[in-house]
PDB file of C-alpha atoms in Angstrom:
ATOM      1  CA  UNK A   1     -77.655 -17.226   2.542  1.00  0.00           C
ATOM      2  CA  UNK A   2     -80.612 -16.529   4.059  1.00  0.00           C
ATOM      3  CA  UNK A   3     -79.098 -17.515   7.304  1.00  0.00           C
ATOM      4  CA  UNK A   4     -76.049 -15.284   6.651  1.00  0.00           C
ATOM      5  CA  UNK A   5     -78.944 -12.519   6.514  1.00  0.00           C
ATOM      6  CA  UNK A   6     -80.106 -13.739   9.720  1.00  0.00           C
ATOM      7  CA  UNK A   7     -77.676 -13.582  11.553  1.00  0.00           C
ATOM      8  CA  UNK A   8     -76.498 -10.464  10.753  1.00  0.00           C
ATOM      9  CA  UNK A   9     -79.463  -8.598  11.369  1.00  0.00           C
ATOM     10  CA  UNK A  10     -78.508  -6.683  14.423  1.00  0.00           C
ATOM     11  CA  UNK A  11     -78.906  -8.008  18.095  1.00  0.00           C
ATOM     12  CA  UNK A  12     -79.672 -11.518  16.846  1.00  0.00           C
ATOM     13  CA  UNK A  13     -76.595 -13.680  17.645  1.00  0.00           C
ATOM     14  CA  UNK A  14     -76.722 -11.449  21.473  1.00  0.00           C
ATOM     15  CA  UNK A  15     -80.291 -13.187  20.873  1.00  0.00           C
ATOM     16  CA  UNK A  16     -79.065 -16.687  20.670  1.00  0.00           C
ATOM     17  CA  UNK A  17     -75.935 -15.529  22.600  1.00  0.00           C
ATOM     18  CA  UNK A  18     -78.440 -15.020  25.594  1.00  0.00           C
ATOM     19  CA  UNK A  19     -80.389 -17.858  25.362  1.00  0.00           C
ATOM     20  CA  UNK A  20     -77.736 -19.889  24.584  1.00  0.00           C
ATOM     21  CA  UNK A  21     -76.195 -18.713  28.770  1.00  0.00           C
ATOM     22  CA  UNK A  22     -79.333 -18.992  30.192  1.00  0.00           C
ATOM     23  CA  UNK A  23     -79.391 -22.370  31.892  1.00  0.00           C
ATOM     24  CA  UNK A  24     -83.451 -21.832  31.294  1.00  0.00           C
ATOM     25  CA  UNK A  25     -85.770 -20.646  29.771  1.00  0.00           C
ATOM     26  CA  UNK A  26     -85.740 -16.102  30.149  1.00  0.00           C
ATOM     27  CA  UNK A  27     -88.709 -14.450  30.565  1.00  0.00           C
ATOM     28  CA  UNK A  28     -89.235 -11.258  27.477  1.00  0.00           C
ATOM     29  CA  UNK A  29     -87.995  -9.183  30.121  1.00  0.00           C
ATOM     30  CA  UNK A  30     -85.266 -11.570  31.541  1.00  0.00           C
ATOM     31  CA  UNK A  31     -83.958 -11.436  27.877  1.00  0.00           C
ATOM     32  CA  UNK A  32     -84.265  -7.941  26.946  1.00  0.00           C
ATOM     33  CA  UNK A  33     -82.572  -7.113  30.353  1.00  0.00           C
ATOM     34  CA  UNK A  34     -79.918  -9.603  29.980  1.00  0.00           C
ATOM     35  CA  UNK A  35     -79.255  -8.060  25.738  1.00  0.00           C
ATOM     36  CA  UNK A  36     -78.901  -4.075  27.908  1.00  0.00           C
ATOM     37  CA  UNK A  37     -79.993  -1.317  25.394  1.00  0.00           C
ATOM     38  CA  UNK A  38     -81.842  -4.044  23.045  1.00  0.00           C
ATOM     39  CA  UNK A  39     -85.678  -2.231  22.662  1.00  0.00           C
ATOM     40  CA  UNK A  40     -89.016  -3.844  22.959  1.00  0.00           C
ATOM     41  CA  UNK A  41     -89.822  -3.069  20.146  1.00  0.00           C
ATOM     42  CA  UNK A  42     -86.953  -4.847  18.139  1.00  0.00           C
ATOM     43  CA  UNK A  43     -86.393  -7.732  20.737  1.00  0.00           C
ATOM     44  CA  UNK A  44     -90.265  -8.482  19.956  1.00  0.00           C
ATOM     45  CA  UNK A  45     -88.993  -8.813  15.832  1.00  0.00           C
ATOM     46  CA  UNK A  46     -85.800 -10.498  16.399  1.00  0.00           C
ATOM     47  CA  UNK A  47     -87.842 -13.207  18.470  1.00  0.00           C
ATOM     48  CA  UNK A  48     -90.992 -13.638  15.402  1.00  0.00           C
ATOM     49  CA  UNK A  49     -87.755 -13.693  12.920  1.00  0.00           C
ATOM     50  CA  UNK A  50     -85.627 -16.568  15.338  1.00  0.00           C
ATOM     51  CA  UNK A  51     -88.940 -18.031  16.109  1.00  0.00           C
ATOM     52  CA  UNK A  52     -90.376 -18.251  11.975  1.00  0.00           C
ATOM     53  CA  UNK A  53     -85.876 -19.549  10.957  1.00  0.00           C
ATOM     54  CA  UNK A  54     -87.244 -22.165  13.558  1.00  0.00           C
ATOM     55  CA  UNK A  55     -83.798 -21.432  15.941  1.00  0.00           C
ATOM     56  CA  UNK A  56     -86.165 -19.862  18.969  1.00  0.00           C
ATOM     57  CA  UNK A  57     -89.270 -21.095  20.986  1.00  0.00           C
ATOM     58  CA  UNK A  58     -91.445 -20.132  23.150  1.00  0.00           C
ATOM     59  CA  UNK A  59     -92.254 -22.719  25.610  1.00  0.00           C
ATOM     60  CA  UNK A  60     -92.729 -20.545  29.355  1.00  0.00           C
ATOM     61  CA  UNK A  61     -90.350 -18.404  28.239  1.00  0.00           C
ATOM     62  CA  UNK A  62     -87.785 -18.075  25.215  1.00  0.00           C
ATOM     63  CA  UNK A  63     -84.729 -20.736  24.476  1.00  0.00           C
ATOM     64  CA  UNK A  64     -83.222 -22.040  21.669  1.00  0.00           C
ATOM     65  CA  UNK A  65     -85.013 -24.952  19.712  1.00  0.00           C
ATOM     66  CA  UNK A  66     -82.428 -28.327  18.832  1.00  0.00           C
ATOM     67  CA  UNK A  67     -82.053 -26.378  15.686  1.00  0.00           C
ATOM     68  CA  UNK A  68     -80.716 -23.196  17.860  1.00  0.00           C
ATOM     69  CA  UNK A  69     -78.312 -25.552  20.072  1.00  0.00           C
ATOM     70  CA  UNK A  70     -77.024 -27.689  16.820  1.00  0.00           C
ATOM     71  CA  UNK A  71     -76.018 -24.039  14.896  1.00  0.00           C
ATOM     72  CA  UNK A  72     -74.781 -22.670  18.161  1.00  0.00           C
ATOM     73  CA  UNK A  73     -71.956 -26.072  18.612  1.00  0.00           C
ATOM     74  CA  UNK A  74     -71.500 -24.638  14.643  1.00  0.00           C
ATOM     75  CA  UNK A  75     -71.003 -21.631  15.141  1.00  0.00           C
ATOM     76  CA  UNK A  76     -67.942 -22.197  18.150  1.00  0.00           C
ATOM     77  CA  UNK A  77     -64.978 -22.010  15.616  1.00  0.00           C
ATOM     78  CA  UNK A  78     -65.916 -18.789  14.528  1.00  0.00           C
ATOM     79  CA  UNK A  79     -66.279 -18.105  17.340  1.00  0.00           C
ATOM     80  CA  UNK A  80     -62.503 -19.570  18.300  1.00  0.00           C
ATOM     81  CA  UNK A  81     -61.401 -17.905  15.172  1.00  0.00           C
ATOM     82  CA  UNK A  82     -62.160 -14.750  16.091  1.00  0.00           C
ATOM     83  CA  UNK A  83     -60.574 -14.943  19.238  1.00  0.00           C
ATOM     84  CA  UNK A  84     -57.463 -15.335  17.810  1.00  0.00           C
ATOM     85  CA  UNK A  85     -57.648 -12.657  15.587  1.00  0.00           C
ATOM     86  CA  UNK A  86     -58.397 -10.201  17.893  1.00  0.00           C
ATOM     87  CA  UNK A  87     -55.249 -11.833  19.800  1.00  0.00           C
ATOM     88  CA  UNK A  88     -53.943 -10.432  17.388  1.00  0.00           C
ATOM     89  CA  UNK A  89     -54.497  -6.832  18.250  1.00  0.00           C
ATOM     90  CA  UNK A  90     -54.401  -6.554  21.467  1.00  0.00           C
TER      91      UNK A  90
END
């Protein structure tokens, strides 16, 4: 349940999404820009939480760890299901 608590926090999935899409590690500024309206203080907290959970690392920028990339792969079926579910409303 701790993982669901973490993933349910505001902006966490967006940060993971942006890091997954990035071809190279992102600087704090690049990540903040990619996330849009995310404040610096919230991004700092989320990165600390994700780093503590070993999903993100900071080496010449922020990037997903192997565990973080595995999480994204495991979430892919849920993402696919959500897209199908959303199409029911269109």
